[in-house]
Short mmCIF file of C-alpha atoms and ligand atoms in Angstrom, two decimals:
data_model
loop_
_atom_site.label_atom_id
_atom_site.label_comp_id
_atom_site.label_asym_id
_atom_site.label_seq_id
_atom_site.Cartn_x
_atom_site.Cartn_y
_atom_site.Cartn_z
CA UNK L 1129 152.26 85.09 150.65
CA UNK L 1130 150.67 86.83 147.46
CA UNK L 1131 152.63 86.05 144.37
CA UNK L 1132 154.07 88.45 142.13
CA UNK L 1133 152.59 87.85 138.71
CA UNK L 1134 154.88 87.64 135.80
CA UNK L 1135 153.31 89.14 132.63
CA UNK L 1136 154.85 87.26 129.78
CA UNK L 1137 153.07 89.68 127.78
CA UNK L 1138 155.18 92.69 128.85
CA UNK L 1139 158.22 90.97 128.57
CA UNK L 1140 157.51 89.93 125.26
CA UNK L 1141 156.56 93.40 124.21
CA UNK L 1142 160.27 94.81 125.19
CA UNK L 1143 161.82 91.90 123.42
CA UNK L 1144 159.85 92.32 120.31
CA UNK L 1145 161.22 96.13 120.50
CA UNK L 1146 164.74 94.82 120.48
CA UNK L 1147 164.33 92.11 117.69
CA UNK L 1148 162.50 95.12 115.52
CA UNK L 1149 165.49 97.34 115.89
CA UNK L 1150 167.65 93.99 115.12
CA UNK L 1151 165.64 93.54 111.77
CA UNK L 1152 166.45 97.12 110.67
CA UNK L 1153 170.10 96.63 111.02
CA UNK L 1154 170.18 93.23 109.25
CA UNK L 1155 168.03 95.12 106.68
CA UNK L 1156 170.72 97.89 106.18
CA UNK L 1157 173.27 94.74 105.32
CA UNK L 1158 170.56 93.50 102.93
CA UNK L 1159 169.28 90.46 104.92
CA UNK L 1160 165.71 89.98 104.77
CA UNK L 1161 165.06 87.65 107.66
CA UNK L 1162 162.16 85.39 106.65
CA UNK L 1163 160.02 82.84 108.04
CA UNK L 1164 157.68 80.12 106.11
CA UNK L 1165 155.19 78.10 108.24
CA UNK L 1166 153.38 75.15 106.51
CA UNK L 1167 149.93 74.08 107.66
CA UNK L 1168 147.98 70.85 106.71
CA UNK L 1169 144.35 70.77 106.93
CA UNK L 1170 141.59 72.62 108.82
CA UNK L 1171 142.57 72.26 112.68
CA UNK L 1172 141.04 75.58 113.80
CA UNK L 1173 143.42 75.95 116.85
CA UNK L 1174 146.29 75.42 114.24
CA UNK L 1175 145.19 77.92 111.95
CA UNK L 1176 144.73 80.72 114.78
CA UNK L 1177 148.09 79.90 116.21
CA UNK L 1178 149.55 80.38 112.77
CA UNK L 1179 147.74 83.69 112.16
CA UNK L 1180 149.57 84.92 115.49
CA UNK L 1181 152.65 83.87 114.08
CA UNK L 1182 152.27 85.69 111.01
CA UNK L 1183 150.78 88.90 112.67
CA UNK L 1184 153.98 88.86 115.00
CA UNK L 1185 156.30 88.78 112.23
CA UNK L 1186 154.52 91.36 110.25
CA UNK L 1187 155.08 93.86 113.42
CA UNK L 1188 158.55 92.99 113.93
CA UNK L 1189 159.31 93.64 110.02
CA UNK L 1190 159.88 89.79 109.65
CA UNK L 1191 158.87 88.43 106.07
CA UNK L 1192 156.54 85.50 106.37
CA UNK L 1193 154.57 83.49 104.37
CA UNK L 1194 152.11 80.55 104.77
CA UNK L 1195 151.88 77.52 102.85
CA UNK L 1196 148.33 75.96 103.21
CA UNK L 1197 148.09 72.50 102.24
CA UNK L 1198 144.80 70.38 102.20
CA UNK L 1199 144.04 67.45 105.07
CA UNK L 1200 144.44 64.75 102.38
CA UNK L 1201 148.06 65.73 101.32
CA UNK L 1202 150.77 62.73 101.58
CA UNK L 1203 153.66 62.62 103.31
CA UNK L 1204 155.77 62.62 99.86
CA UNK L 1205 153.96 65.78 98.95
CA UNK L 1206 154.92 67.64 102.40
CA UNK L 1207 158.49 66.34 101.71
CA UNK L 1208 158.70 68.09 98.66
CA UNK L 1209 157.46 71.45 99.69
CA UNK L 1210 160.10 71.30 102.93
CA UNK L 1211 162.70 70.29 100.59
CA UNK L 1212 161.89 73.25 98.43
CA UNK L 1213 162.17 75.46 101.31
CA UNK L 1214 165.21 73.89 102.32
CA UNK L 1215 167.00 74.98 99.17
CA UNK L 1216 165.23 78.59 98.84
CA UNK L 1217 167.98 81.12 100.20
CA UNK L 1218 165.23 83.65 100.95
CA UNK L 1219 163.62 81.54 103.58
CA UNK L 1220 165.63 81.44 106.94
CA UNK L 1221 162.86 79.58 109.48
CA UNK L 1222 160.81 76.56 108.43
CA UNK L 1223 158.24 75.72 110.82
CA UNK L 1224 155.68 72.81 110.14
CA UNK L 1225 152.55 73.36 112.28
CA UNK L 1226 151.65 70.34 114.50
CA UNK L 1227 149.78 68.22 114.76
CA UNK L 1228 149.76 66.79 111.49
CA UNK L 1229 147.06 64.45 109.69
CA UNK L 1230 147.42 60.59 110.64
CA UNK L 1231 148.93 59.55 106.98
CA UNK L 1232 151.97 61.77 107.62
CA UNK L 1233 154.49 60.93 110.20
CA UNK L 1234 155.53 63.74 112.04
CA UNK L 1235 159.18 62.49 112.83
CA UNK L 1236 159.92 61.96 109.19
CA UNK L 1237 158.94 65.59 108.43
CA UNK L 1238 160.98 67.30 111.23
CA UNK L 1239 163.96 65.44 110.29
CA UNK L 1240 163.55 66.61 106.90
CA UNK L 1241 163.83 70.08 108.01
CA UNK L 1242 167.18 71.61 107.41
CA UNK L 1243 168.78 71.52 111.03
CA UNK L 1244 170.00 75.44 110.12
CA UNK L 1245 166.40 76.62 109.57
CA UNK L 1246 164.66 74.44 112.20
CA UNK L 1247 163.49 77.41 114.23
CA UNK L 1248 161.05 75.18 116.31
CA UNK L 1249 164.28 73.41 117.47
CA UNK L 1250 162.59 70.06 117.22
CA UNK L 1251 164.91 68.36 114.77
CA UNK L 1252 167.14 65.45 116.21
CA UNK L 1253 170.27 67.53 115.52
CA UNK L 1254 169.26 70.52 117.36
CA UNK L 1255 167.75 68.47 120.17
CA UNK L 1256 171.16 66.60 120.59
CA UNK L 1257 172.78 70.01 120.54
CA UNK L 1258 170.84 71.14 123.41
CA UNK L 1259 171.27 67.86 125.47
CA UNK L 1260 175.13 68.55 125.05
CA UNK L 1261 174.80 72.07 125.91
CA UNK L 1262 176.09 73.33 122.53
CA UNK L 1263 174.60 76.16 120.87
CA UNK L 1264 171.39 75.43 119.04
CA UNK L 1265 167.96 76.12 118.33
CA UNK L 1266 165.99 75.51 121.40
CA UNK L 1267 162.02 75.13 121.23
CA UNK L 1268 160.29 78.41 121.52
CA UNK L 1269 158.25 77.56 124.68
CA UNK L 1270 160.90 76.47 126.74
CA UNK L 1271 163.39 79.16 125.64
CA UNK L 1272 160.16 81.44 126.51
CA UNK L 1273 160.01 80.18 129.82
CA UNK L 1274 163.65 80.64 130.75
CA UNK L 1275 163.86 84.08 129.56
CA UNK L 1276 160.72 85.04 131.80
CA UNK L 1277 162.37 83.55 134.80
CA UNK L 1278 165.78 85.20 133.91
CA UNK L 1279 164.29 88.65 133.48
CA UNK L 1280 162.75 88.37 136.80
CA UNK L 1281 166.00 88.03 138.56
CA UNK L 1282 164.83 84.48 139.76
CA UNK L 1283 168.06 82.35 140.76
CA UNK L 1284 167.94 79.01 138.94
CA UNK L 1285 171.54 77.54 139.60
CA UNK L 1286 171.14 74.63 142.53
CA UNK L 1287 167.20 75.31 142.67
CA UNK L 1288 164.91 72.22 142.24
CA UNK L 1289 162.95 72.58 139.26
CA UNK L 1290 159.97 70.06 138.77
CA UNK L 1291 158.60 69.72 135.24
CA UNK L 1292 155.22 68.17 135.12
CA UNK L 1293 154.56 67.18 131.46
CA UNK L 1294 156.97 65.21 129.51
CA UNK L 1295 156.35 66.36 125.82
CA UNK L 1296 158.87 66.83 122.94
CA UNK L 1297 157.90 70.58 122.69
CA UNK L 1298 157.79 71.61 125.97
CA UNK L 1299 158.37 69.15 129.00
CA UNK L 1300 161.65 67.44 127.98
CA UNK L 1301 163.39 70.49 126.58
CA UNK L 1302 162.33 72.84 129.33
CA UNK L 1303 163.81 70.63 131.64
CA UNK L 1304 167.09 70.05 129.76
CA UNK L 1305 167.58 73.83 129.71
CA UNK L 1306 167.08 74.36 133.32
CA UNK L 1307 169.62 71.40 133.75
CA UNK L 1308 172.12 73.46 131.62
CA UNK L 1309 171.46 76.28 133.82
CA UNK L 1310 172.75 74.19 136.85
CA UNK L 1311 169.26 73.58 138.66
CA UNK L 1312 168.59 69.94 139.83
CA UNK L 1313 165.78 68.79 137.82
CA UNK L 1314 162.95 66.19 138.17
CA UNK L 1315 160.34 65.12 135.80
CA UNK L 1316 156.91 64.24 136.63
CA UNK L 1317 154.35 62.62 134.21
CA UNK L 1318 151.13 60.47 133.75
CA UNK L 1319 152.70 57.32 135.63
CA UNK L 1320 154.44 59.49 138.56
CA UNK L 1321 153.21 58.26 141.99
CA UNK L 1322 152.70 60.70 144.47
CA UNK L 1323 152.84 63.44 142.46
CA UNK L 1324 152.10 66.38 145.14
CA UNK L 1325 154.79 64.76 147.24
CA UNK L 1326 157.29 65.63 144.45
CA UNK L 1327 155.86 68.97 143.17
CA UNK L 1328 155.59 70.26 146.55
CA UNK L 1329 159.28 70.14 146.93
CA UNK L 1330 159.81 72.29 143.79
CA UNK L 1331 161.50 75.61 143.90
CA UNK L 1332 160.41 76.43 140.48
CA UNK L 1333 157.38 74.30 139.29
CA UNK L 1334 156.58 74.27 135.55
CA UNK L 1335 153.36 72.72 134.28
CA UNK L 1336 152.79 71.67 130.96
CA UNK L 1337 150.03 68.90 130.88
CA UNK L 1338 147.12 70.21 129.10
CA UNK L 1339 144.44 69.68 132.03
CA UNK L 1340 142.81 72.42 133.56
CA UNK L 1341 143.43 73.85 136.96
CA UNK L 1342 145.43 70.30 137.83
CA UNK L 1343 147.67 71.86 140.26
CA UNK L 1344 146.05 73.28 143.46
CA UNK L 1345 147.65 75.21 146.35
CA UNK L 1346 148.21 71.73 147.95
CA UNK L 1347 150.73 70.62 145.16
CA UNK L 1348 152.97 73.85 145.77
CA UNK L 1349 155.49 75.04 148.35
CA UNK L 1350 155.26 78.14 150.15
CA UNK L 1351 157.22 80.80 148.24
CA UNK L 1352 157.66 78.57 145.16
CA UNK L 1353 157.80 80.02 141.29
CA UNK L 1354 155.08 78.69 139.25
CA UNK L 1355 155.08 78.62 135.76
CA UNK L 1356 151.91 77.53 133.97
CA UNK L 1357 152.25 76.46 130.31
CA UNK L 1358 148.44 75.13 129.90
CA UNK L 1359 146.09 76.38 127.32
CA UNK L 1360 142.96 74.88 128.14
CA UNK L 1361 139.52 75.87 126.62
CA UNK L 1362 136.67 75.42 129.29
CA UNK L 1363 132.89 74.61 128.37
CA UNK L 1364 132.07 78.38 128.77
CA UNK L 1365 134.51 79.31 126.07
CA UNK L 1366 137.06 80.83 128.61
CA UNK L 1367 140.79 79.90 128.80
CA UNK L 1368 142.57 78.23 131.84
CA UNK L 1369 145.86 77.18 132.64
CA UNK L 1370 147.09 73.83 134.26
CA UNK L 1371 147.56 75.83 137.62
CA UNK L 1372 144.36 76.92 139.78
CA UNK L 1373 145.77 80.62 139.40
CA UNK L 1374 143.62 81.95 142.14
CA UNK L 1375 144.29 79.60 144.96
CA UNK L 1376 148.17 78.76 144.08
CA UNK L 1377 148.87 82.94 143.67
CA UNK L 1378 148.26 82.68 147.62
CA UNK L 1379 151.17 80.14 148.08
CA UNK L 1380 153.61 80.88 145.46
CA UNK L 1381 156.37 84.11 145.08
CA UNK L 1382 155.57 84.40 141.46
CA UNK L 1383 153.31 82.70 139.24
CA UNK L 1384 152.50 83.38 135.43
CA UNK L 1385 148.89 84.07 134.33
CA UNK L 1386 146.89 82.54 131.67
CA UNK L 1387 146.37 84.30 129.28
CA UNK L 1388 149.34 86.83 129.18
CA UNK L 1389 151.79 84.76 130.32
CA UNK L 1390 153.82 81.84 128.66
CA UNK L 1391 152.02 82.35 125.60
CA UNK L 1392 153.33 85.72 124.05
CA UNK L 1393 156.78 84.70 125.16
CA UNK L 1394 156.73 81.48 122.80
CA UNK L 1395 155.70 83.40 119.55
CA UNK L 1396 158.44 85.94 120.71
CA UNK L 1397 161.25 83.25 120.75
CA UNK L 1398 160.10 82.07 117.38
CA UNK L 1399 160.90 85.61 115.98
CA UNK L 1400 164.05 85.33 117.94
CA UNK L 1401 165.11 82.05 116.56
CA UNK L 1402 163.95 83.61 113.08
CA UNK L 1403 166.38 86.34 113.35
CA UNK L 1404 169.10 83.83 114.62
CA UNK L 1405 168.62 81.68 111.50
CA UNK L 1406 169.04 84.59 109.21
CA UNK L 1407 172.25 85.95 110.78
CA UNK L 1408 173.69 82.52 110.71
CA UNK L 1409 172.84 81.80 107.16
CA UNK L 1410 173.74 84.97 105.70
CA UNK L 1411 177.03 85.05 107.99
N1 GUN O 2511 151.64 72.79 117.59
C1 GUN O 2511 151.52 73.40 118.93
N2 GUN O 2511 152.82 74.08 119.28
C2 GUN O 2511 153.79 73.83 118.27
C3 GUN O 2511 154.97 74.56 118.23
O1 GUN O 2511 155.57 75.21 119.05
N3 GUN O 2511 155.73 74.35 116.70
C4 GUN O 2511 154.94 73.70 115.73
N4 GUN O 2511 155.52 73.45 114.57
N5 GUN O 2511 153.39 73.26 116.11
C5 GUN O 2511 152.98 73.24 117.19
#
């Protein structure tokens, strides 16, 4: 079997066209969706992610601004910035880029963001609402993955979804999201024994580990759907996923590539969440 490739880049483009039209409709009602991103320090990867986010907002007609703070910013100073943004009615979405420098406790900052402006979906309020299957801001990468699967008309209900990785940003929420869609969900992580034995049972295998090409053909059942969240830079500067694309595409029925797979969907869901926040706050 040779897998059909799910290009997130293509699906993302279609959704962004629709979002652009939605922004125009909101503008007619004098609602001007706005996202503010806060970045602390000079992490090059974070800086480039923030640039992508800004560019995507611009193209969609969403106002965006970036607050750049120095590496030595204290937790108190960052909290003050977040509090100001919470109070600012022209700001609908707040995103504090992670990771933060060691002197700042990420959990404290995330909990300081007003839940109704938490477009990352990281606040415990939104996590709790996702857990209890209520309307919530859902983290962008998990939401993008679900959207890709749905847009590809892949059935979810009753299927065995195996998630490799248990981060708060991707692994945990993506499993929850698929559970809410009536999948049977198994989580695997760094302490899992017999990993391959479990991944081979997956109808839908979602890999979010951060280890280049760690999932090979032997770890995938014939006909499985494989979603690769990895974004690993190799020593030659090229980008690789967590899945060995070339070998796994011979076994899978569907597979997402890296790049042009999950990445573009993540940013698109950030735009979607910002519009959702603008609509809810302004209604
Ligand atoms: N760092 C890496 N991914 C993300 C993300 O989705 N949101 C934030 N705030 N920081 C990140």
